[in-house]
Each structure stands twice: as C-alpha cells, then as structure tokens.
mmCIF file of C-alpha atoms and ligand atoms in Angstrom:
data_model
loop_
_atom_site.group_PDB
_atom_site.id
_atom_site.type_symbol
_atom_site.label_atom_id
_atom_site.label_comp_id
_atom_site.label_asym_id
_atom_site.label_seq_id
_atom_site.Cartn_x
_atom_site.Cartn_y
_atom_site.Cartn_z
ATOM 1 C CA MET A 278 -13.321 51.816 -150.928
ATOM 2 C CA LEU A 279 -9.819 50.894 -153.008
ATOM 3 C CA ASP A 280 -7.512 54.489 -153.242
ATOM 4 C CA PRO A 281 -5.104 53.323 -155.969
ATOM 5 C CA SER A 282 -2.378 55.851 -155.448
ATOM 6 C CA SER A 283 -2.336 55.318 -151.771
ATOM 7 C CA PHE A 284 -2.343 51.765 -152.411
ATOM 8 C CA ILE A 285 0.282 52.227 -154.981
ATOM 9 C CA LYS A 286 2.753 54.333 -152.771
ATOM 10 C CA GLU A 287 1.977 51.801 -149.759
ATOM 11 C CA SER A 288 2.931 48.853 -151.968
ATOM 12 C CA ILE A 289 6.128 50.214 -153.163
ATOM 13 C CA ASP A 290 6.786 51.130 -149.390
ATOM 14 C CA GLU A 291 6.450 47.526 -148.158
ATOM 15 C CA ILE A 292 8.044 45.690 -151.123
ATOM 16 C CA LYS A 293 10.906 47.833 -150.758
ATOM 17 C CA LYS A 294 11.047 47.135 -147.073
ATOM 18 C CA THR A 295 10.756 43.183 -148.075
ATOM 19 C CA ILE A 296 13.122 42.656 -150.781
ATOM 20 C CA GLY A 297 15.234 45.168 -150.069
ATOM 21 C CA ASP A 298 18.483 44.892 -152.005
ATOM 22 C CA LYS A 299 17.932 41.185 -152.863
ATOM 23 C CA LYS A 300 16.463 39.985 -156.631
ATOM 24 C CA ALA A 301 13.182 38.658 -157.580
ATOM 25 C CA ILE A 302 11.916 37.125 -160.393
ATOM 26 C CA ILE A 303 8.345 36.870 -161.855
ATOM 27 C CA ALA A 304 6.696 34.552 -164.272
ATOM 28 C CA LEU A 305 5.015 37.513 -166.446
ATOM 29 C CA SER A 306 2.046 35.405 -168.545
ATOM 30 C CA GLY A 307 0.785 38.552 -170.064
ATOM 31 C CA GLY A 308 -2.110 38.540 -168.489
ATOM 32 C CA VAL A 309 -3.681 41.373 -166.054
ATOM 33 C CA ASP A 310 -2.771 39.825 -162.845
ATOM 34 C CA SER A 311 1.024 38.934 -163.454
ATOM 35 C CA SER A 312 1.297 42.391 -165.827
ATOM 36 C CA VAL A 313 0.303 44.795 -162.440
ATOM 37 C CA ALA A 314 2.107 42.610 -160.025
ATOM 38 C CA SER A 315 5.209 43.277 -162.293
ATOM 39 C CA VAL A 316 5.055 46.776 -163.356
ATOM 40 C CA LEU A 317 3.964 47.172 -159.052
ATOM 41 C CA VAL A 318 7.342 45.458 -157.970
ATOM 42 C CA SER A 319 9.358 46.812 -160.885
ATOM 43 C CA ASN A 320 8.529 50.384 -159.592
ATOM 44 C CA ALA A 321 9.850 49.663 -156.090
ATOM 45 C CA ILE A 322 13.034 47.910 -156.581
ATOM 46 C CA LYS A 323 13.647 48.575 -160.147
ATOM 47 C CA GLU A 324 16.166 46.077 -162.185
ATOM 48 C CA ASN A 325 16.229 43.738 -159.281
ATOM 49 C CA LEU A 326 13.187 41.935 -160.713
ATOM 50 C CA THR A 327 13.288 40.037 -163.757
ATOM 51 C CA ALA A 328 10.315 39.335 -165.272
ATOM 52 C CA VAL A 329 10.509 36.083 -167.254
ATOM 53 C CA PHE A 330 8.096 35.922 -170.341
ATOM 54 C CA VAL A 331 7.995 31.902 -171.290
ATOM 55 C CA ASP A 332 6.699 31.184 -174.846
ATOM 56 C CA HIS A 333 5.443 27.688 -174.644
ATOM 57 C CA GLY A 334 4.190 27.884 -178.501
ATOM 58 C CA LEU A 335 0.815 27.880 -177.445
ATOM 59 C CA LEU A 336 0.269 31.286 -177.186
ATOM 60 C CA ARG A 337 -2.328 33.595 -179.132
ATOM 61 C CA GLU A 338 -1.265 35.127 -182.384
ATOM 62 C CA GLY A 339 0.602 38.106 -181.983
ATOM 63 C CA GLU A 340 1.168 37.743 -178.213
ATOM 64 C CA ALA A 341 5.116 37.382 -177.724
ATOM 65 C CA GLU A 342 5.856 40.628 -179.697
ATOM 66 C CA TYR A 343 3.007 42.538 -177.990
ATOM 67 C CA VAL A 344 4.107 41.549 -174.424
ATOM 68 C CA GLN A 345 7.938 42.199 -175.430
ATOM 69 C CA GLU A 346 6.469 45.568 -177.025
ATOM 70 C CA THR A 347 3.962 46.416 -173.885
ATOM 71 C CA PHE A 348 6.698 45.831 -171.201
ATOM 72 C CA LYS A 349 10.090 46.601 -172.834
ATOM 73 C CA GLU A 350 10.356 50.095 -171.698
ATOM 74 C CA ARG A 351 8.709 49.399 -168.003
ATOM 75 C CA LEU A 352 10.381 46.096 -166.917
ATOM 76 C CA ASN A 353 13.735 44.345 -166.842
ATOM 77 C CA LEU A 354 12.091 41.301 -169.162
ATOM 78 C CA ARG A 355 13.880 38.179 -170.388
ATOM 79 C CA TYR A 356 11.705 36.632 -172.647
ATOM 80 C CA ILE A 357 12.231 32.807 -173.379
ATOM 81 C CA ASP A 358 11.414 30.643 -176.574
ATOM 82 C CA ALA A 359 11.070 26.997 -174.888
ATOM 83 C CA SER A 360 8.378 26.242 -177.533
ATOM 84 C CA GLU A 361 9.979 23.235 -178.613
ATOM 85 C CA GLU A 362 10.966 22.009 -175.159
ATOM 86 C CA PHE A 363 6.768 22.102 -174.286
ATOM 87 C CA LEU A 364 6.005 20.778 -177.745
ATOM 88 C CA GLY A 365 8.317 18.032 -177.571
ATOM 89 C CA LYS A 366 6.847 16.596 -174.325
ATOM 90 C CA LEU A 367 3.367 16.864 -175.575
ATOM 91 C CA THR A 368 3.676 15.050 -178.389
ATOM 92 C CA GLY A 369 1.308 11.943 -178.548
ATOM 93 C CA VAL A 370 -0.544 12.994 -175.311
ATOM 94 C CA GLU A 371 -4.212 13.428 -175.622
ATOM 95 C CA ASP A 372 -5.448 13.940 -172.142
ATOM 96 C CA PRO A 373 -6.440 17.369 -171.188
ATOM 97 C CA GLU A 374 -4.873 17.168 -167.229
ATOM 98 C CA GLU A 375 -2.003 15.195 -168.334
ATOM 99 C CA LYS A 376 -1.159 18.156 -171.011
ATOM 100 C CA ARG A 377 -1.835 20.480 -168.046
ATOM 101 C CA LYS A 378 0.726 18.594 -166.016
ATOM 102 C CA ILE A 379 3.279 18.618 -168.408
ATOM 103 C CA ILE A 380 3.117 22.064 -169.365
ATOM 104 C CA GLY A 381 3.550 22.648 -165.624
ATOM 105 C CA GLU A 382 6.371 20.624 -165.197
ATOM 106 C CA VAL A 383 7.980 22.373 -168.081
ATOM 107 C CA PHE A 384 7.294 25.682 -167.037
ATOM 108 C CA ILE A 385 8.695 24.977 -163.686
ATOM 109 C CA ARG A 386 11.911 23.648 -165.020
ATOM 110 C CA VAL A 387 12.398 26.618 -167.850
ATOM 111 C CA PHE A 388 11.433 28.898 -164.910
ATOM 112 C CA GLU A 389 13.913 27.294 -162.240
ATOM 113 C CA ARG A 390 16.917 27.654 -164.679
ATOM 114 C CA GLU A 391 16.298 31.909 -165.210
ATOM 115 C CA ALA A 392 15.715 32.055 -160.913
ATOM 116 C CA GLU A 393 19.146 30.066 -160.744
ATOM 117 C CA LYS A 394 20.613 32.435 -163.262
ATOM 118 C CA VAL A 395 19.190 35.866 -161.740
ATOM 119 C CA GLY A 396 20.224 34.557 -158.128
ATOM 120 C CA ALA A 397 16.944 35.421 -156.931
ATOM 121 C CA ASP A 398 15.602 35.069 -153.158
ATOM 122 C CA TYR A 399 11.844 36.071 -154.216
ATOM 123 C CA LEU A 400 9.510 34.977 -156.239
ATOM 124 C CA VAL A 401 6.691 37.783 -156.860
ATOM 125 C CA GLN A 402 3.401 36.140 -158.115
ATOM 126 C CA GLY A 403 0.214 37.933 -159.083
ATOM 127 C CA THR A 404 -2.205 36.059 -156.836
ATOM 128 C CA ILE A 405 -5.588 37.980 -156.290
ATOM 129 C CA ALA A 406 -7.616 37.646 -153.736
ATOM 130 C CA PRO A 407 -10.015 35.059 -155.788
ATOM 131 C CA ASP A 408 -7.143 32.809 -155.937
ATOM 132 C CA TRP A 409 -7.017 31.942 -152.426
ATOM 133 C CA ILE A 410 -10.359 32.435 -151.223
ATOM 134 C CA GLU A 411 -11.651 29.812 -153.552
ATOM 135 C CA SER A 412 -9.059 27.441 -152.230
ATOM 136 C CA HIS A 413 -10.910 27.642 -149.072
ATOM 137 C CA GLY A 414 -7.897 30.307 -147.976
ATOM 138 C CA ASP A 415 -5.437 27.564 -147.839
ATOM 139 C CA ILE A 416 -2.677 29.639 -149.774
ATOM 140 C CA LYS A 417 -0.769 30.985 -146.902
ATOM 141 C CA SER A 418 0.205 34.645 -146.962
ATOM 142 C CA HIS A 419 3.787 33.845 -145.808
ATOM 143 C CA HIS A 420 5.175 31.027 -147.469
ATOM 144 C CA ASN A 421 8.076 29.592 -149.684
ATOM 145 C CA VAL A 422 8.159 27.760 -152.727
ATOM 146 C CA ALA A 423 11.095 24.911 -153.298
ATOM 147 C CA LEU A 424 11.725 24.301 -156.784
ATOM 148 C CA PRO A 425 12.750 20.995 -158.133
ATOM 149 C CA HIS A 426 16.152 21.456 -158.037
ATOM 150 C CA GLY A 427 16.011 22.509 -154.324
ATOM 151 C CA MET A 428 16.246 26.303 -154.690
ATOM 152 C CA VAL A 429 14.046 27.844 -152.024
ATOM 153 C CA LEU A 430 12.210 31.395 -153.232
ATOM 154 C CA GLU A 431 10.363 33.717 -150.710
ATOM 155 C CA VAL A 432 6.613 34.324 -152.081
ATOM 156 C CA VAL A 433 5.781 37.756 -152.549
ATOM 157 C CA GLU A 434 1.859 38.538 -153.265
ATOM 158 C CA PRO A 435 1.391 42.088 -153.622
ATOM 159 C CA ILE A 436 -1.940 42.072 -155.021
ATOM 160 C CA ARG A 437 -3.333 38.891 -153.122
ATOM 161 C CA GLU A 438 -6.072 41.660 -151.233
ATOM 162 C CA LEU A 439 -7.674 42.906 -154.497
ATOM 163 C CA TYR A 440 -10.262 41.931 -156.807
ATOM 164 C CA LYS A 441 -10.330 41.397 -160.578
ATOM 165 C CA ASP A 442 -11.595 45.209 -161.502
ATOM 166 C CA GLU A 443 -9.375 46.671 -158.801
ATOM 167 C CA VAL A 444 -6.343 45.110 -160.501
ATOM 168 C CA ARG A 445 -7.391 47.111 -163.453
ATOM 169 C CA ILE A 446 -7.961 50.058 -161.736
ATOM 170 C CA ILE A 447 -4.251 50.109 -160.269
ATOM 171 C CA GLY A 448 -2.797 49.009 -163.417
ATOM 172 C CA ALA A 449 -4.591 51.718 -165.001
ATOM 173 C CA GLU A 450 -3.063 54.121 -162.702
ATOM 174 C CA MET A 451 0.376 53.013 -163.195
ATOM 175 C CA GLY A 452 -0.187 53.339 -166.916
ATOM 176 C CA LEU A 453 -0.834 50.578 -168.271
ATOM 177 C CA PRO A 454 -2.332 50.648 -171.683
ATOM 178 C CA ASP A 455 -6.342 50.549 -171.486
ATOM 179 C CA GLU A 456 -6.334 47.349 -174.014
ATOM 180 C CA MET A 457 -3.625 45.734 -171.837
ATOM 181 C CA VAL A 458 -5.338 45.996 -168.521
ATOM 182 C CA LYS A 459 -8.961 45.339 -170.020
ATOM 183 C CA ARG A 460 -8.044 42.291 -171.746
ATOM 184 C CA GLN A 461 -9.747 38.823 -171.189
ATOM 185 C CA PRO A 462 -8.316 36.230 -168.841
ATOM 186 C CA TYR A 463 -6.404 34.051 -170.666
ATOM 187 C CA PRO A 464 -5.403 30.526 -169.331
ATOM 188 C CA GLY A 465 -2.181 29.460 -168.431
ATOM 189 C CA PRO A 466 -1.769 26.921 -170.629
ATOM 190 C CA GLY A 467 -2.763 28.875 -173.519
ATOM 191 C CA LEU A 468 -3.930 27.262 -176.726
ATOM 192 C CA ALA A 469 -3.516 23.833 -174.831
ATOM 193 C CA VAL A 470 -7.157 24.179 -173.054
ATOM 194 C CA ARG A 471 -8.330 24.920 -176.683
ATOM 195 C CA ILE A 472 -7.147 22.110 -178.541
ATOM 196 C CA ALA A 473 -8.841 18.945 -178.392
ATOM 197 C CA GLY A 474 -7.020 15.653 -178.480
ATOM 198 C CA GLU A 475 -3.068 15.674 -179.373
ATOM 199 C CA ILE A 476 -1.437 18.945 -179.603
ATOM 200 C CA THR A 477 0.108 19.174 -183.179
ATOM 201 C CA PRO A 478 1.716 22.073 -184.899
ATOM 202 C CA GLU A 479 -1.051 22.104 -187.464
ATOM 203 C CA LYS A 480 -3.846 21.736 -184.944
ATOM 204 C CA ILE A 481 -1.698 24.786 -183.295
ATOM 205 C CA GLU A 482 -1.989 26.635 -186.522
ATOM 206 C CA VAL A 483 -5.609 26.064 -186.942
ATOM 207 C CA CYS A 484 -6.778 27.424 -183.338
ATOM 208 C CA ARG A 485 -4.433 29.951 -183.484
ATOM 209 C CA LYS A 486 -6.036 31.868 -186.596
ATOM 210 C CA ALA A 487 -9.484 30.945 -185.205
ATOM 211 C CA ASN A 488 -8.979 32.793 -182.327
ATOM 212 C CA ALA A 489 -7.499 35.819 -183.662
ATOM 213 C CA ILE A 490 -10.912 35.762 -186.001
ATOM 214 C CA VAL A 491 -13.121 35.873 -182.737
ATOM 215 C CA GLU A 492 -10.838 38.388 -181.243
ATOM 216 C CA GLU A 493 -11.102 40.962 -184.156
ATOM 217 C CA GLU A 494 -14.781 40.505 -184.851
ATOM 218 C CA VAL A 495 -16.072 40.544 -181.015
ATOM 219 C CA GLN A 496 -13.228 43.636 -180.818
ATOM 220 C CA LYS A 497 -14.801 45.464 -183.986
ATOM 221 C CA VAL A 498 -18.598 45.090 -182.328
ATOM 222 C CA GLY A 499 -17.409 46.085 -179.306
ATOM 223 C CA LEU A 500 -18.575 42.875 -177.142
ATOM 224 C CA ASP A 501 -15.228 42.813 -175.885
ATOM 225 C CA LYS A 502 -15.940 45.422 -173.133
ATOM 226 C CA THR A 503 -19.160 43.133 -171.723
ATOM 227 C CA LEU A 504 -17.962 39.383 -172.249
ATOM 228 C CA TRP A 505 -15.919 37.461 -170.085
ATOM 229 C CA GLN A 506 -13.928 35.253 -172.552
ATOM 230 C CA TYR A 507 -14.553 34.759 -176.019
ATOM 231 C CA PHE A 508 -12.708 32.242 -178.133
ATOM 232 C CA ALA A 509 -12.507 29.416 -180.675
ATOM 233 C CA VAL A 510 -12.055 25.885 -179.578
ATOM 234 C CA LEU A 511 -10.143 23.089 -182.123
ATOM 235 C CA THR A 512 -12.309 20.129 -181.809
ATOM 236 C CA ASN A 513 -10.688 16.370 -182.634
ATOM 237 C CA THR A 514 -13.671 15.986 -184.643
ATOM 238 C CA LYS A 515 -13.673 16.041 -188.521
ATOM 239 C CA VAL A 516 -16.896 16.688 -190.481
ATOM 240 C CA THR A 517 -17.672 16.603 -194.083
ATOM 241 C CA GLY A 518 -18.331 19.771 -195.751
ATOM 242 C CA VAL A 519 -18.125 21.198 -199.203
ATOM 243 C CA LYS A 520 -15.791 23.932 -200.578
ATOM 244 C CA GLY A 521 -16.205 25.191 -204.278
ATOM 245 C CA ASP A 522 -17.670 22.218 -205.796
ATOM 246 C CA ILE A 523 -15.770 19.550 -203.366
ATOM 247 C CA ARG A 524 -16.393 17.626 -200.719
ATOM 248 C CA ASP A 525 -14.204 18.198 -197.798
ATOM 249 C CA TYR A 526 -13.057 16.593 -194.704
ATOM 250 C CA GLY A 527 -12.035 19.101 -192.144
ATOM 251 C CA TYR A 528 -12.094 20.174 -188.491
ATOM 252 C CA LEU A 529 -15.257 21.239 -186.210
ATOM 253 C CA VAL A 530 -14.551 24.587 -184.553
ATOM 254 C CA VAL A 531 -16.641 25.816 -181.613
ATOM 255 C CA LEU A 532 -17.066 29.338 -180.762
ATOM 256 C CA ARG A 533 -17.393 29.862 -177.296
ATOM 257 C CA MET A 534 -18.589 33.520 -175.606
ATOM 258 C CA VAL A 535 -19.746 33.912 -171.984
ATOM 259 C CA GLU A 536 -20.290 36.647 -169.758
ATOM 260 C CA SER A 537 -19.232 35.892 -165.789
ATOM 261 C CA LEU A 538 -17.942 37.477 -163.069
ATOM 262 C CA ASP A 539 -15.624 35.255 -161.639
ATOM 263 C CA ALA A 540 -15.563 32.340 -163.686
ATOM 264 C CA MET A 541 -17.166 30.435 -161.176
ATOM 265 C CA THR A 542 -20.319 30.766 -163.017
ATOM 266 C CA ALA A 543 -20.883 31.516 -166.756
ATOM 267 C CA ASP A 544 -23.553 32.002 -168.965
ATOM 268 C CA VAL A 545 -24.262 32.711 -172.899
ATOM 269 C CA PRO A 546 -25.666 35.600 -173.611
ATOM 270 C CA GLU A 547 -27.755 36.468 -176.582
ATOM 271 C CA LEU A 548 -25.145 37.496 -179.116
ATOM 272 C CA PRO A 549 -25.646 39.411 -182.610
ATOM 273 C CA TRP A 550 -26.079 37.024 -185.001
ATOM 274 C CA GLU A 551 -24.165 39.019 -187.952
ATOM 275 C CA MET A 552 -21.170 38.872 -185.865
ATOM 276 C CA VAL A 553 -21.609 34.990 -185.376
ATOM 277 C CA LYS A 554 -22.077 34.543 -189.222
ATOM 278 C CA THR A 555 -19.250 37.038 -189.779
ATOM 279 C CA ILE A 556 -17.253 34.678 -187.522
ATOM 280 C CA SER A 557 -18.192 31.153 -188.869
ATOM 281 C CA ARG A 558 -17.718 32.669 -192.534
ATOM 282 C CA ARG A 559 -14.355 34.035 -192.533
ATOM 283 C CA ILE A 560 -12.938 31.055 -190.299
ATOM 284 C CA THR A 561 -14.348 28.652 -192.714
ATOM 285 C CA ALA A 562 -12.818 30.531 -195.715
ATOM 286 C CA GLU A 563 -9.391 31.725 -194.450
ATOM 287 C CA ILE A 564 -8.673 28.575 -192.436
ATOM 288 C CA PRO A 565 -8.703 25.812 -195.114
ATOM 289 C CA GLU A 566 -8.487 23.171 -192.586
ATOM 290 C CA VAL A 567 -11.820 23.775 -191.082
ATOM 291 C CA THR A 568 -15.235 22.893 -192.263
ATOM 292 C CA HIS A 569 -17.487 23.350 -190.139
ATOM 293 C CA VAL A 570 -18.173 26.011 -187.166
ATOM 294 C CA SER A 571 -20.286 25.606 -184.387
ATOM 295 C CA LEU A 572 -21.429 27.739 -181.389
ATOM 296 C CA SER A 573 -21.968 26.883 -177.933
ATOM 297 C CA VAL A 574 -24.758 27.821 -176.129
ATOM 298 C CA SER A 575 -23.976 25.608 -172.438
ATOM 299 C CA ASP A 576 -23.800 27.668 -169.465
ATOM 300 C CA LYS A 577 -21.453 27.011 -166.674
ATOM 301 C CA PRO A 578 -22.365 24.918 -164.153
ATOM 302 C CA PRO A 579 -22.727 22.356 -165.880
ATOM 303 C CA SER A 580 -20.051 22.883 -168.540
ATOM 304 C CA THR A 581 -16.704 24.485 -168.065
ATOM 305 C CA ILE A 582 -15.575 27.392 -169.613
ATOM 306 C CA GLU A 583 -12.804 25.994 -171.488
ATOM 307 C CA LEU A 584 -13.783 22.643 -173.450
ATOM 308 C CA ALA A 585 -10.327 20.831 -173.618
HETATM 309 P P1 XMP B 795 -13.137 26.309 -166.502
HETATM 310 O O1 XMP B 795 -13.041 25.838 -167.594
HETATM 311 O O2 XMP B 795 -12.890 25.907 -165.564
HETATM 312 O O3 XMP B 795 -12.136 27.773 -166.368
HETATM 313 O O4 XMP B 795 -14.600 26.798 -166.557
HETATM 314 C C1 XMP B 795 -12.410 28.715 -165.602
HETATM 315 C C2 XMP B 795 -11.889 30.076 -165.661
HETATM 316 O O5 XMP B 795 -10.456 29.342 -165.540
HETATM 317 C C3 XMP B 795 -9.398 29.432 -166.736
HETATM 318 N N1 XMP B 795 -8.626 28.419 -167.067
HETATM 319 C C4 XMP B 795 -7.449 28.065 -166.663
HETATM 320 N N2 XMP B 795 -6.419 28.959 -166.076
HETATM 321 N N3 XMP B 795 -4.817 26.880 -166.198
HETATM 322 C C5 XMP B 795 -5.121 28.429 -166.368
HETATM 323 O O6 XMP B 795 -4.413 29.395 -165.834
HETATM 324 C C6 XMP B 795 -5.811 26.300 -166.775
HETATM 325 O O7 XMP B 795 -5.206 24.618 -166.818
HETATM 326 C C7 XMP B 795 -6.842 26.820 -166.733
HETATM 327 N N4 XMP B 795 -8.485 25.824 -167.239
HETATM 328 C C8 XMP B 795 -9.061 26.870 -167.329
HETATM 329 C C9 XMP B 795 -10.400 29.695 -167.848
HETATM 330 O O8 XMP B 795 -9.672 30.176 -169.376
HETATM 331 C C10 XMP B 795 -11.559 30.432 -167.550
HETATM 332 O O9 XMP B 795 -11.135 31.770 -167.112
#
C-alpha cells in the first residue's frame, strides 16, 4: 500500500541527492502525470526546476490560462506560445501519424531551445508504471536523452513506479486542486488527434468549441467522475443539414465517451440520453459550421479511443 506522505518525503530526499544544485527541466503538459512530477521535483529543488509549458495551438479551450493560473505560485513556469511554428508545419498534412511525428519533432525543437537557455543537466519526466510496462519494460530506469543539437540530459522519473490512481493520490497530498488531479487524460498532440484530415485554424476552432461543450455537459451530470475520456471529434466529412429554413452543408462531429482502466481497452457505457441530446443540440446551435452530431458506440478493440 502506498503511504503518500512517506512516498513524497523519500522522493524529495532522493531527488535532492540526485540533482543537487544542478538545473532540471520538465515539459509540463497540464496532464496529471507531468503536473505531479513537476510539483514533486519543485518541492525538492525549487527554482532549479524549470517547467516548460508549450502551447502548440492545439490546446483545449481555456487550457493555457488554466495551467498558468494553477501553477504560477507552485512552479518556476515558462509559458511558450509556439503555435505558429507548429501550425505552419502542419499545413497540408492529412495523415494522422505524420501529424503526430511533426508535432513531436517541433516539440523537441522548442523544448531544446528552452533547455539550452536554462542550462539544464536533468530532464524530469512524468513517466508512470503503465508507460514502461506496456512497452515491455524496455524503457530503462537510468538513461540519458540526446537532444537533436547534441545536448545530453540525464533522465529523472520520480513517479515511474506509480499507477494513475496513485499519482492522483500523491497530487492531492501535495495540495493540487481536485479538478486537476482528477482530470481526464488528454493526448500530448491535443486537438490534432481529434481533427480528421488537414488541420486548419477553422477546424481547430470548431473542434475546440465542440470539446468545450462536451466537457461542460458531462461535468454537469457528474459523469466526469466515471468516464475515462469524453470528447468530440471533428470528422473530415461534410453532410447536408437544414438550419432555419435553409439547407446547409457542414461538418459531422462524433461524440466519443468511454470507460477504461488504462486505455488498453475501453467500453462505451450506456449514457444518459438527455445529456447526449443536449450536447448535440448545443453543438449544432452554437457552432454554425456543424450540421450533424453522431455518437460513437464502438469499444476498443477493435476501435481505438481517438479517431484521428
Ligand atoms: P488510442 O487512440 O490509441 O488511445 O486508443 C489510447 C490513449 O492514448 C491517448 N493517445 C495519445 N496520447 N499522444 C499522446 O500523448 C498521442 O499521439 C496519442 N494518441 C492517443 C488517447 O487519448 C488515449 O487516452
């Protein structure tokens, strides 16, 4: 059984011993894992940890403000708006894996610039147990990473033995707000994995608004406590609709809400019909570019959780 206060105390001692007076850097995504790892290390080495929050222009609504607000008193936080750099590289790209690859590459470039500025020796990562167990244990516990320009950082993974529920307990014990430690997992590439086809500013806006509506309505009925993830996908399909008396031609949005323990498998549970209908009505009423909303009922496998 995890004893949160001794875990925190022992981790802080260990981190102090490892990093000493040197500088460390972490990519803070705003997700539970990197948030808890950041705060834990910051409690040990204070300002010597720089938490870099990169805005790739694919964040959900209000996320940049939320992360800055939540962490400004707790971390030496650097907010980097690199959205133009990311979106420029994504122009014209349709293939989902290619999009992920580009986002990963630009991310490393942006992050490396900050690591150089900081003069970091250590890279803190919010790796948790399923991350390396699922990759058949081949992520070593002691390793270095070389950044593209040759900078070598020693990796520190303070929560690598923990599972998600334990990470949440540690976060709560360190005083992170409840809604932060309990928030749904959010993929690193953000809305990119929820937009089919080319990513354009218009599609980002539509997808962002639809996701905000889903989150709001799911939270209203309290299902955020039991669902693993709940979101809206903007398909690349346009369908006919009618708004007012006029025939319209707009996007098809797919609602995806799943239960899961670890994202390896997922089930679509029975959902309150009134909530589903409210989400559908709101999306088509509040987002003029959308004419149709459908609900995904596919489990994983054979489907994946994300669609793009
Ligand atoms: P799939 O779609 O593979 O997703 O069933 C499993 C879990 O992983 C998340 N996901 C990602 N996370 N980068 C990430 O950081 C990605 O490219 C990515 N693709 C999927 C997804 O949200 C789910 O929790």
